[in-house]
Short mmCIF file of C-alpha atoms and ligand atoms in Angstrom, two decimals:
data_model
loop_
_atom_site.label_atom_id
_atom_site.label_comp_id
_atom_site.label_asym_id
_atom_site.label_seq_id
_atom_site.Cartn_x
_atom_site.Cartn_y
_atom_site.Cartn_z
CA UNK A 264 -0.03 0.03 -0.16
CA UNK A 265 1.12 3.41 -0.97
CA UNK A 266 1.82 6.08 1.65
CA UNK A 267 -1.04 8.30 1.02
CA UNK A 268 -4.05 6.51 -0.75
CA UNK A 269 -6.89 8.64 -2.01
CA UNK A 270 -9.72 6.51 -3.68
CA UNK A 271 -12.83 7.10 -5.18
CA UNK A 272 -13.24 10.86 -3.61
CA UNK A 273 -16.62 12.26 -4.71
CA UNK A 274 -17.88 15.60 -3.61
CA UNK A 275 -21.13 17.66 -4.47
CA UNK A 276 -21.99 21.36 -3.68
CA UNK A 277 -25.71 20.85 -4.12
CA UNK A 278 -26.14 19.74 -7.35
CA UNK A 279 -23.08 20.51 -8.59
CA UNK A 280 -20.63 17.64 -8.81
CA UNK A 281 -17.30 19.23 -8.11
CA UNK A 282 -15.48 16.19 -7.85
CA UNK A 283 -16.20 13.06 -9.51
CA UNK A 284 -14.56 9.89 -8.46
CA UNK A 285 -10.79 11.01 -7.52
CA UNK A 286 -8.02 8.36 -6.99
CA UNK A 287 -4.26 8.66 -6.83
CA UNK A 288 -1.52 7.40 -4.56
CA UNK A 289 1.73 8.59 -3.47
CA UNK A 290 5.04 7.41 -2.19
CA UNK A 291 6.52 8.83 0.74
CA UNK A 292 9.14 11.74 -0.58
CA UNK A 293 7.40 12.00 -3.78
CA UNK A 294 6.06 15.47 -4.83
CA UNK A 295 3.18 15.54 -6.79
CA UNK A 296 1.81 18.47 -8.59
CA UNK A 297 -1.94 18.91 -9.57
CA UNK A 298 -2.71 21.38 -12.79
CA UNK A 299 -6.14 22.22 -14.31
CA UNK A 300 -8.29 25.02 -15.28
CA UNK A 301 -10.24 27.11 -12.86
CA UNK A 302 -13.12 25.42 -11.16
CA UNK A 303 -12.01 21.93 -11.90
CA UNK A 304 -11.81 21.35 -8.60
CA UNK A 305 -8.30 21.59 -7.50
CA UNK A 306 -8.87 23.40 -4.33
CA UNK A 307 -11.94 21.49 -3.12
CA UNK A 308 -9.59 18.46 -3.37
CA UNK A 309 -6.92 19.62 -1.16
CA UNK A 310 -9.70 20.81 1.22
CA UNK A 311 -11.19 17.49 1.49
CA UNK A 312 -7.78 15.85 2.22
CA UNK A 313 -7.23 18.78 5.12
CA UNK A 314 -11.07 17.86 6.38
CA UNK A 315 -12.16 21.58 5.69
CA UNK A 316 -14.77 19.85 3.29
CA UNK A 317 -16.18 16.48 4.20
CA UNK A 318 -16.21 14.28 0.99
CA UNK A 319 -19.24 12.74 0.12
CA UNK A 320 -17.59 9.33 -0.57
CA UNK A 321 -13.98 7.64 -0.97
CA UNK A 322 -11.30 6.57 0.95
CA UNK A 323 -8.12 8.72 2.29
CA UNK A 324 -5.29 6.82 4.28
CA UNK A 325 -1.90 7.78 5.08
CA UNK A 326 0.73 5.41 6.07
CA UNK A 327 -1.53 2.63 6.49
CA UNK A 328 -4.05 4.72 8.75
CA UNK A 329 -7.56 5.00 7.69
CA UNK A 330 -8.41 8.10 8.10
CA UNK A 331 -11.64 8.66 6.25
CA UNK A 332 -13.82 5.97 4.45
CA UNK A 333 -17.17 7.21 3.15
CA UNK A 334 -18.73 3.69 3.74
CA UNK A 335 -17.79 3.82 7.37
CA UNK A 336 -19.80 5.94 9.75
CA UNK A 337 -16.86 5.72 12.54
CA UNK A 338 -14.25 7.62 10.05
CA UNK A 339 -16.55 10.04 8.54
CA UNK A 340 -17.86 11.83 11.87
CA UNK A 341 -15.93 14.93 13.24
CA UNK A 342 -14.97 12.97 16.17
CA UNK A 343 -10.87 13.02 16.29
CA UNK A 344 -11.19 15.48 13.10
CA UNK A 345 -8.15 17.26 14.86
CA UNK A 346 -5.72 14.19 14.90
CA UNK A 347 -6.64 13.29 11.49
CA UNK A 348 -5.69 17.18 10.28
CA UNK A 349 -2.40 16.63 11.79
CA UNK A 350 -1.69 14.35 9.20
CA UNK A 351 -2.09 16.83 6.68
CA UNK A 352 -0.70 20.90 6.54
CA UNK A 353 -2.03 23.13 4.17
CA UNK A 354 -0.37 26.10 2.75
CA UNK A 355 -2.92 28.49 1.38
CA UNK A 356 -3.03 31.08 -1.63
CA UNK A 357 -3.44 33.66 0.85
CA UNK A 358 -1.27 32.90 3.29
CA UNK A 359 -3.63 33.69 6.31
CA UNK A 360 -0.87 34.54 8.63
CA UNK A 361 -2.24 35.16 11.84
CA UNK A 362 -1.50 39.39 11.69
CA UNK A 363 -1.30 40.02 15.59
CA UNK A 364 1.80 37.63 15.85
CA UNK A 365 5.34 37.94 14.87
CA UNK A 366 6.87 35.48 12.32
CA UNK A 367 8.15 33.22 15.04
CA UNK A 368 5.00 33.39 17.01
CA UNK A 369 3.15 32.11 14.23
CA UNK A 370 5.05 29.18 13.75
CA UNK A 371 5.15 28.42 17.50
CA UNK A 372 1.39 28.93 18.14
CA UNK A 373 -0.08 25.49 17.14
CA UNK A 374 2.60 23.55 18.51
CA UNK A 375 2.36 25.63 21.90
CA UNK A 376 -1.32 24.67 21.94
CA UNK A 377 -0.56 21.22 21.65
CA UNK A 378 2.10 21.34 24.59
CA UNK A 379 -0.56 22.99 26.66
CA UNK A 380 -2.99 20.43 26.19
CA UNK A 381 -0.40 17.39 26.74
CA UNK A 382 0.92 19.00 29.97
CA UNK A 383 -2.30 19.03 31.38
CA UNK A 384 -2.94 15.49 30.35
CA UNK A 385 0.11 13.96 31.27
CA UNK A 386 0.66 16.36 34.31
CA UNK A 387 3.66 17.80 33.37
CA UNK A 388 6.08 19.52 35.97
CA UNK A 389 6.79 23.02 35.03
CA UNK A 390 10.40 22.30 34.52
CA UNK A 391 9.44 19.82 31.72
CA UNK A 392 6.88 22.17 30.37
CA UNK A 393 9.90 25.14 29.90
CA UNK A 394 12.07 22.22 28.33
CA UNK A 395 9.54 21.24 25.80
CA UNK A 396 8.76 24.96 25.51
CA UNK A 397 12.51 25.93 24.36
CA UNK A 398 12.13 22.69 21.86
CA UNK A 399 9.06 24.44 20.04
CA UNK A 400 11.16 27.71 19.92
CA UNK A 401 14.27 26.05 18.62
CA UNK A 402 12.44 24.38 16.08
CA UNK A 403 10.61 27.15 15.17
CA UNK A 404 13.83 29.04 14.73
CA UNK A 405 15.29 26.45 12.59
CA UNK A 406 12.30 26.27 10.52
CA UNK A 407 12.41 29.89 9.81
CA UNK A 408 15.89 29.65 9.04
CA UNK A 409 15.29 27.00 6.32
CA UNK A 410 13.06 29.31 4.74
CA UNK A 411 15.69 32.08 4.79
CA UNK A 412 13.74 34.68 7.22
CA UNK A 413 16.07 33.86 10.29
CA UNK A 414 16.31 38.09 10.24
CA UNK A 415 12.76 38.74 10.45
CA UNK A 416 11.65 36.51 13.63
CA UNK A 417 10.23 39.46 15.26
CA UNK A 418 8.80 41.07 12.26
CA UNK A 419 4.87 40.81 11.78
CA UNK A 420 3.00 40.00 8.87
CA UNK A 421 2.17 43.36 7.71
CA UNK A 422 5.76 43.91 7.76
CA UNK A 423 6.66 41.57 5.48
CA UNK A 424 6.41 41.21 1.62
CA UNK A 425 4.09 38.62 -0.02
CA UNK A 426 7.10 36.17 -0.58
CA UNK A 427 8.21 36.65 3.01
CA UNK A 428 4.73 35.90 4.12
CA UNK A 429 4.48 32.78 2.05
CA UNK A 430 7.55 31.41 3.09
CA UNK A 431 6.77 32.32 7.32
CA UNK A 432 3.31 30.45 6.28
CA UNK A 433 5.16 27.27 5.04
CA UNK A 434 7.43 27.21 8.07
CA UNK A 435 4.06 27.56 10.19
CA UNK A 436 2.88 24.44 7.98
CA UNK A 437 6.05 22.51 8.84
CA UNK A 438 6.19 22.88 12.38
CA UNK A 439 3.78 20.22 13.35
CA UNK A 440 5.67 18.06 10.77
CA UNK A 441 2.54 16.91 8.58
CA UNK A 442 2.88 13.43 7.16
CA UNK A 443 1.87 15.09 3.52
CA UNK A 444 2.13 19.12 3.17
CA UNK A 445 -0.32 20.64 0.70
CA UNK A 446 0.14 23.89 -1.32
CA UNK A 447 -2.92 25.34 -2.91
CA UNK A 448 -1.40 27.74 -5.69
CA UNK A 449 1.07 29.50 -3.16
CA UNK A 450 2.48 31.90 -5.71
CA UNK A 451 -0.69 33.02 -7.38
CA UNK A 452 -1.34 35.71 -5.16
CA UNK A 453 2.28 37.19 -5.41
CA UNK A 454 3.70 39.78 -8.04
CA UNK A 455 6.03 37.63 -10.68
CA UNK A 456 9.08 38.80 -9.22
CA UNK A 457 8.38 37.21 -5.89
CA UNK A 458 7.21 33.65 -6.99
CA UNK A 459 10.66 32.53 -7.85
CA UNK A 460 11.83 32.81 -3.92
CA UNK A 461 8.92 30.84 -2.83
CA UNK A 462 9.23 27.93 -5.35
CA UNK A 463 12.91 27.81 -4.26
CA UNK A 464 11.84 27.20 -0.81
CA UNK A 465 9.54 24.62 -1.83
CA UNK A 466 11.85 22.89 -4.14
CA UNK A 467 14.34 22.74 -1.15
CA UNK A 468 11.66 21.11 0.98
CA UNK A 469 11.92 18.21 -1.35
CA UNK A 470 13.24 15.23 0.88
CA UNK A 471 13.01 11.51 1.04
CA UNK A 472 10.74 11.95 3.72
CA UNK A 473 8.47 15.07 2.77
CA UNK A 474 5.68 14.35 0.74
CA UNK A 475 3.72 17.05 -0.74
CA UNK A 476 0.93 18.15 -2.95
CA UNK A 477 0.95 21.13 -4.98
CA UNK A 478 -1.49 22.58 -7.21
CA UNK A 479 0.23 25.25 -9.31
CA UNK A 480 -0.08 26.98 -12.56
CA UNK A 481 3.76 26.90 -12.60
CA UNK A 482 4.48 24.48 -15.47
CA UNK A 483 8.14 24.96 -15.47
CA UNK A 484 7.98 24.33 -11.45
CA UNK A 485 5.77 21.24 -11.90
CA UNK A 486 8.21 19.70 -14.63
CA UNK A 487 11.35 20.18 -13.02
CA UNK A 488 10.06 19.49 -9.08
CA UNK A 489 7.12 17.13 -9.50
CA UNK A 490 7.61 13.01 -9.31
CA UNK A 491 3.96 12.81 -10.60
CA UNK A 492 1.86 15.14 -12.21
CA UNK A 493 -2.17 15.21 -12.67
CA UNK A 494 -4.11 17.07 -14.92
CA UNK A 495 -7.72 17.42 -13.45
CA UNK A 496 -10.67 18.77 -15.69
CA UNK A 497 -14.19 19.14 -14.42
CA UNK A 498 -13.59 17.24 -11.44
CA UNK A 499 -12.03 14.00 -12.91
CA UNK A 500 -8.64 12.94 -13.54
CA UNK A 501 -8.20 13.49 -17.05
CA UNK A 502 -4.39 12.81 -17.19
CA UNK A 503 -1.70 11.22 -14.83
CA UNK A 504 1.82 10.22 -14.99
CA UNK A 505 5.48 11.36 -14.51
CA UNK A 506 6.01 14.95 -15.81
CA UNK A 507 7.13 13.81 -19.04
CA UNK A 508 4.39 11.72 -19.91
CA UNK A 509 1.84 14.54 -18.90
CA UNK A 510 3.81 17.84 -20.56
CA UNK A 511 5.36 16.10 -23.47
CA UNK A 512 3.35 13.31 -24.49
CA UNK A 513 -0.24 13.87 -23.37
CA UNK A 514 -2.73 11.23 -24.22
CA UNK A 515 -5.67 13.12 -23.60
CA UNK A 516 -7.20 15.83 -25.84
CA UNK A 517 -8.12 18.17 -23.14
CA UNK A 518 -4.71 17.91 -21.65
CA UNK A 519 -3.20 19.04 -25.11
CA UNK A 520 -5.49 21.86 -25.33
CA UNK A 521 -4.98 23.03 -21.83
CA UNK A 522 -1.18 22.84 -22.12
CA UNK A 523 -1.59 24.36 -25.56
CA UNK A 524 -3.41 27.41 -24.34
CA UNK A 525 -1.99 30.96 -25.15
CA UNK A 526 0.03 32.27 -22.42
CA UNK A 527 1.91 29.26 -21.41
CA UNK B 294 -28.08 85.90 42.93
CA UNK B 295 -24.54 85.98 42.34
CA UNK B 296 -22.13 83.30 42.75
CA UNK B 297 -19.69 83.55 45.94
CA UNK B 298 -17.21 81.08 46.69
CA UNK B 299 -18.98 79.29 49.39
CA UNK B 300 -21.86 79.00 47.06
CA UNK B 301 -19.61 77.42 44.17
CA UNK B 302 -17.92 75.31 46.70
CA UNK B 303 -21.18 73.98 48.09
CA UNK B 304 -22.53 73.67 44.47
CA UNK B 305 -19.40 71.73 43.56
CA UNK B 306 -19.50 69.06 46.26
CA UNK B 307 -23.15 68.63 45.61
CA UNK B 308 -22.93 68.14 41.95
CA UNK B 309 -20.21 65.76 42.64
CA UNK B 310 -22.23 63.47 44.71
CA UNK B 311 -24.57 63.09 41.95
CA UNK B 312 -21.72 62.80 39.63
CA UNK B 313 -20.67 59.45 41.94
CA UNK B 314 -24.11 58.22 41.14
CA UNK B 315 -23.26 58.96 37.23
CA UNK B 316 -20.02 57.29 37.37
CA UNK B 317 -21.55 54.08 39.29
CA UNK B 318 -24.24 53.89 36.47
CA UNK B 319 -21.41 53.99 33.93
CA UNK B 320 -19.17 51.68 35.29
CA UNK B 321 -21.91 49.06 36.36
CA UNK B 322 -23.43 49.05 32.98
CA UNK B 323 -20.19 48.61 31.09
CA UNK B 324 -18.90 45.71 33.64
CA UNK B 325 -22.21 43.88 32.89
CA UNK B 326 -23.37 45.02 29.57
CA UNK B 327 -19.46 43.96 27.63
CA UNK B 328 -19.94 40.44 28.86
CA UNK B 329 -23.53 40.19 28.21
CA UNK B 330 -23.27 41.53 24.97
CA UNK B 331 -20.61 38.64 24.07
CA UNK B 332 -23.23 36.12 24.85
CA UNK B 333 -25.88 37.90 22.94
CA UNK B 334 -23.75 38.12 19.68
CA UNK B 335 -23.12 34.26 20.01
CA UNK B 336 -26.92 34.22 20.26
CA UNK B 337 -27.53 36.23 17.15
CA UNK B 338 -24.72 34.00 15.23
CA UNK B 339 -26.02 30.92 16.59
CA UNK B 340 -26.11 28.03 13.71
CA UNK B 341 -29.44 26.78 15.87
CA UNK B 342 -31.92 29.01 13.83
CA UNK B 343 -34.54 29.36 16.31
CA UNK B 344 -32.24 31.05 18.93
CA UNK B 345 -30.51 33.30 16.30
CA UNK B 346 -34.03 34.41 15.33
CA UNK B 347 -35.23 34.88 18.92
CA UNK B 348 -32.04 36.90 19.63
CA UNK B 349 -32.47 39.09 16.33
CA UNK B 350 -35.99 40.00 17.45
CA UNK B 351 -35.07 40.94 20.92
CA UNK B 352 -32.13 43.07 19.66
CA UNK B 353 -34.47 44.67 17.25
CA UNK B 354 -36.82 45.59 20.19
CA UNK B 355 -34.45 46.81 22.63
CA UNK B 356 -32.68 48.75 19.92
CA UNK B 357 -35.92 50.09 18.73
CA UNK B 358 -37.59 51.49 21.58
CA UNK B 359 -36.55 54.69 23.61
CA UNK B 360 -34.01 53.74 26.61
CA UNK B 361 -36.27 55.96 28.42
CA UNK B 362 -39.36 53.87 27.87
CA UNK B 363 -37.26 50.60 28.59
CA UNK B 364 -36.38 52.36 32.05
CA UNK B 365 -40.14 53.00 32.70
CA UNK B 366 -40.92 49.23 31.84
CA UNK B 367 -38.22 47.84 34.00
CA UNK B 368 -39.27 49.96 36.90
CA UNK B 369 -43.32 49.96 36.59
CA UNK B 370 -44.18 46.83 34.73
CA UNK B 371 -43.24 44.25 37.52
CA UNK B 372 -45.13 45.60 40.29
CA UNK B 373 -48.06 46.91 38.07
CA UNK B 374 -48.62 43.44 36.33
CA UNK B 375 -47.36 40.76 38.23
CA UNK B 376 -47.57 42.64 41.83
CA UNK B 377 -43.78 41.79 42.34
CA UNK B 378 -41.62 43.57 44.52
CA UNK B 379 -40.32 46.54 42.90
CA UNK B 380 -36.83 47.18 41.93
CA UNK B 381 -35.40 49.74 43.81
CA UNK B 382 -34.85 53.03 41.32
CA UNK B 383 -31.18 52.47 41.35
CA UNK B 384 -31.42 48.82 40.21
CA UNK B 385 -33.89 49.35 37.59
CA UNK B 386 -31.78 51.87 35.86
CA UNK B 387 -29.08 49.46 35.92
CA UNK B 388 -30.97 46.49 34.74
CA UNK B 389 -32.31 48.69 31.85
CA UNK B 390 -29.10 50.35 30.89
CA UNK B 391 -27.21 46.94 30.80
CA UNK B 392 -29.92 45.10 28.77
CA UNK B 393 -29.84 47.94 26.09
CA UNK B 394 -26.21 48.64 26.26
CA UNK B 395 -25.56 44.74 25.72
CA UNK B 396 -27.80 44.99 22.61
CA UNK B 397 -25.63 47.89 21.19
CA UNK B 398 -22.52 45.99 21.98
CA UNK B 399 -23.62 42.83 20.97
CA UNK B 400 -24.23 44.18 17.24
CA UNK B 401 -20.87 45.88 17.18
CA UNK B 402 -19.07 42.49 18.44
CA UNK B 403 -21.28 40.59 15.74
CA UNK B 404 -20.08 43.17 13.07
CA UNK B 405 -16.37 42.63 14.29
CA UNK B 406 -16.63 38.74 14.45
CA UNK B 407 -17.77 38.66 10.92
CA UNK B 408 -15.72 40.60 9.30
CA UNK B 409 -12.63 38.09 10.25
CA UNK B 410 -11.86 36.48 7.06
CA UNK B 411 -12.71 32.74 7.06
CA UNK B 412 -9.18 31.82 6.13
CA UNK B 413 -8.39 32.98 9.93
CA UNK B 414 -10.50 30.14 11.19
CA UNK B 415 -9.29 27.68 8.57
CA UNK B 416 -5.47 28.36 9.08
CA UNK B 417 -5.96 27.55 12.64
CA UNK B 418 -8.05 24.43 11.83
CA UNK B 419 -5.43 22.66 9.55
CA UNK B 420 -3.11 23.50 12.48
CA UNK B 421 -5.28 21.33 14.77
CA UNK B 422 -6.46 24.05 16.81
CA UNK B 423 -10.07 23.50 18.81
CA UNK B 424 -12.56 25.79 18.14
CA UNK B 425 -12.10 27.90 21.36
CA UNK B 426 -8.16 27.95 20.91
CA UNK B 427 -8.70 29.41 17.41
CA UNK B 428 -11.41 32.03 19.03
CA UNK B 429 -9.12 33.15 21.94
CA UNK B 430 -5.59 32.94 20.40
CA UNK B 431 -6.61 33.92 16.82
CA UNK B 432 -9.84 35.72 16.52
CA UNK B 433 -10.44 37.63 19.40
CA UNK B 434 -7.24 39.99 19.37
CA UNK B 435 -8.45 40.91 15.81
CA UNK B 436 -11.70 41.68 17.08
CA UNK B 437 -10.69 43.88 19.70
CA UNK B 438 -8.74 46.02 17.36
CA UNK B 439 -11.37 46.54 14.86
CA UNK B 440 -14.37 47.13 17.63
CA UNK B 441 -12.12 49.72 19.54
CA UNK B 442 -13.53 52.85 17.28
CA UNK B 443 -17.34 51.95 17.21
CA UNK B 444 -17.04 51.00 20.83
CA UNK B 445 -15.57 54.07 21.93
CA UNK B 446 -18.48 55.98 20.44
CA UNK B 447 -20.88 53.72 22.22
CA UNK B 448 -19.05 54.05 25.48
CA UNK B 449 -19.01 57.66 25.28
CA UNK B 450 -22.76 57.68 24.26
CA UNK B 451 -23.50 55.94 27.51
CA UNK B 452 -21.73 58.54 29.52
CA UNK B 453 -24.32 60.96 28.65
CA UNK B 454 -27.16 58.30 28.62
CA UNK B 455 -26.63 58.17 32.28
CA UNK B 456 -28.90 61.30 32.42
CA UNK B 457 -31.81 59.21 31.75
CA UNK B 458 -31.81 57.99 34.96
CA UNK B 459 -33.53 61.12 36.53
CA UNK B 460 -36.75 60.00 34.72
CA UNK B 461 -37.28 57.34 37.82
CA UNK B 462 -35.91 60.17 40.19
CA UNK B 463 -32.21 58.77 40.56
CA UNK B 464 -30.12 61.38 41.86
CA UNK B 465 -27.54 61.36 38.79
CA UNK B 466 -25.70 64.58 38.58
CA UNK B 467 -28.06 66.62 35.85
CA UNK B 468 -30.80 65.76 38.48
CA UNK B 469 -29.16 67.19 41.15
CA UNK B 470 -28.52 70.38 39.24
CA UNK B 471 -32.19 70.35 38.32
CA UNK B 472 -32.90 70.75 42.09
CA UNK B 473 -30.95 73.89 42.34
CA UNK B 474 -32.93 75.15 38.95
CA UNK B 475 -35.89 74.84 41.12
CA UNK B 476 -34.60 77.26 43.36
CA UNK B 477 -33.89 79.57 40.46
CA UNK B 478 -30.38 78.76 40.50
CA UNK B 479 -29.54 77.99 36.82
CA UNK B 480 -25.78 78.17 36.42
CA UNK B 481 -25.26 74.95 38.23
CA UNK B 482 -27.31 72.97 35.34
CA UNK B 483 -24.45 74.39 32.89
CA UNK B 484 -21.92 73.73 34.99
CA UNK B 485 -22.78 69.81 35.12
CA UNK B 486 -20.87 70.00 31.32
CA UNK B 487 -17.63 70.52 33.05
CA UNK B 488 -17.91 67.08 34.65
CA UNK B 489 -19.14 65.26 31.52
CA UNK B 490 -16.45 66.98 29.32
CA UNK B 491 -13.59 65.89 31.46
CA UNK B 492 -15.01 62.38 31.96
CA UNK B 493 -15.57 61.95 28.18
CA UNK B 494 -11.87 63.64 27.87
CA UNK B 495 -10.60 60.95 30.17
CA UNK B 496 -12.10 58.15 28.25
CA UNK B 497 -11.04 59.58 24.65
CA UNK B 498 -7.22 59.84 26.10
CA UNK B 499 -7.82 56.01 27.21
CA UNK B 500 -9.36 54.81 23.84
CA UNK B 501 -6.49 56.65 22.04
CA UNK B 502 -4.24 54.84 23.98
CA UNK B 503 -5.36 51.51 23.49
CA UNK B 504 -5.84 52.40 19.87
CA UNK B 505 -2.04 53.26 19.86
CA UNK B 506 -1.30 49.93 21.85
CA UNK B 507 -2.88 48.06 19.07
CA UNK B 508 -1.32 49.50 15.97
CA UNK B 509 1.87 47.12 15.81
CA UNK B 510 -0.14 45.53 13.57
CA UNK B 511 -2.71 45.70 10.94
CA UNK B 512 -6.00 43.11 10.20
N1 ATP C 156 -18.06 26.34 -0.62
C1 ATP C 156 -18.72 25.88 -1.78
N2 ATP C 156 -19.97 25.80 -1.87
C2 ATP C 156 -20.20 25.62 -3.58
N3 ATP C 156 -19.38 25.66 -4.46
C3 ATP C 156 -18.32 25.59 -4.48
C4 ATP C 156 -17.60 25.63 -2.86
N4 ATP C 156 -16.50 25.69 -2.96
C5 ATP C 156 -16.25 25.43 -4.35
N5 ATP C 156 -17.32 25.28 -5.39
C6 ATP C 156 -17.26 25.22 -6.68
O1 ATP C 156 -16.74 24.13 -7.00
C7 ATP C 156 -16.06 24.08 -8.05
C8 ATP C 156 -14.52 23.98 -8.21
O2 ATP C 156 -14.26 24.88 -7.09
P1 ATP C 156 -12.36 24.73 -6.61
O3 ATP C 156 -12.29 26.19 -5.92
O4 ATP C 156 -12.24 23.64 -6.31
O5 ATP C 156 -11.64 24.87 -8.29
P2 ATP C 156 -10.30 25.32 -8.42
O6 ATP C 156 -9.57 23.93 -9.37
O7 ATP C 156 -9.39 25.20 -7.34
O8 ATP C 156 -10.07 26.67 -9.28
P3 ATP C 156 -9.04 27.64 -9.19
O9 ATP C 156 -8.21 27.25 -10.14
O10 ATP C 156 -9.85 28.62 -9.94
O11 ATP C 156 -8.68 27.85 -7.90
C9 ATP C 156 -16.27 25.24 -8.69
O12 ATP C 156 -17.62 25.30 -9.68
C10 ATP C 156 -16.66 26.01 -7.37
O13 ATP C 156 -17.85 27.29 -7.80
MG1 MG C 157 -8.25 26.75 -6.30
#
């Protein structure tokens, strides 16, 4: 069984079938790029994986853990939804940093909340708590360094450029070490001259134990960084394969049309 | 009658007594209506539709009827209709003010809470935070920053609304000044403006201070 298994995901909004039977799998450390025209359901798919939307049917499992199974009521309730969410991370198009916190605090907030709960449950001593907290700070600084923003740890989001904000958001998503990190058009809200720095950061994250799904309109990036590419159209996977297969020898007429659009 | 120093001092002190009552109405209303307003705003935003509906109708009534009338209702209605022991005058004023201002505050809170983008909640959710954690750690501070200007307005209005307490003979500052007017001594009535202006001046400085305190970030 693959590290991430997504099978037969379906999602309707009213009578609008947005995802019609989406299936794919991903090995640990692989990067999947999802491309497709506007409204094809890319965002909805990521939101289903992150449990921001509940799929109507299908199966999601990570590393052998069954997280969602449309035919098994016990996995579709909101119970344990927080636990499930921790398997996935999501970087938003619009960053969604917390404006009242510094870059460093943005990264530390969620780990701090988890520590607080753990401390209560396991009755950690004040000393243990402090030690754990030090670890969180050190890890957050490391992450900030890895996205090239050590110098900005005390800056507020309003003092950062769009590219810097998105890099902080990436570090924040990494803070809880999710099994699968998803990006929803991470550079679409940025000025063209700022997309490069963000794409570079994502490329550098690629490693044997980081599994990533990137929805993107940056075809060069998809070709060079992804191990697998999926082309989505109208709620179905129209084409899937290696970058070479999808970009150089597309089998489907729609994929060809999409790739030959003027402007690409 | 000319103003002599002894008279001036006597009036100043008498007005100060009335002003104490004014301040007490103000402070009690604020302390009780601020949290009650939050509860009401949660009610009006509730996903349980009947509750949201009832709350909205209640807020509509309270905001649609003069506060003076509400004071009369709280003071007279319990004993006229149900023969209940009456509230003391002061308690009736506080009750009417708290309900009235809580409704106004609730609308300001609701506007503030609903103005926070969905993305802020979702960012918290994908980071595994609970609803409570998201509200208190992410949303609340942003709401506070946004509602300071409208809240300042409402709170300054409250300072002056306290004068309505005199309709059921609660001796706030204006009521005391009116008693002088009954003895053909008019100037104390105008003199009360000094007290109000000083009070509002201090509040304005305080709100400015909070706004500056929170100006380190933009929402
Ligand atoms: N919450 C919602 N309620 C109703 N319809 C929705 C909702 N979210 C998305 N949709 C619809 O689902 C379809 C797919 O939307 P989605 O955002 O997943 O597309 P996308 O592939 O991400 O497009 P884009 O490239 O523009 O971001 C659209 O027709 C959209 O109108
Ligand atoms: Mg989208």
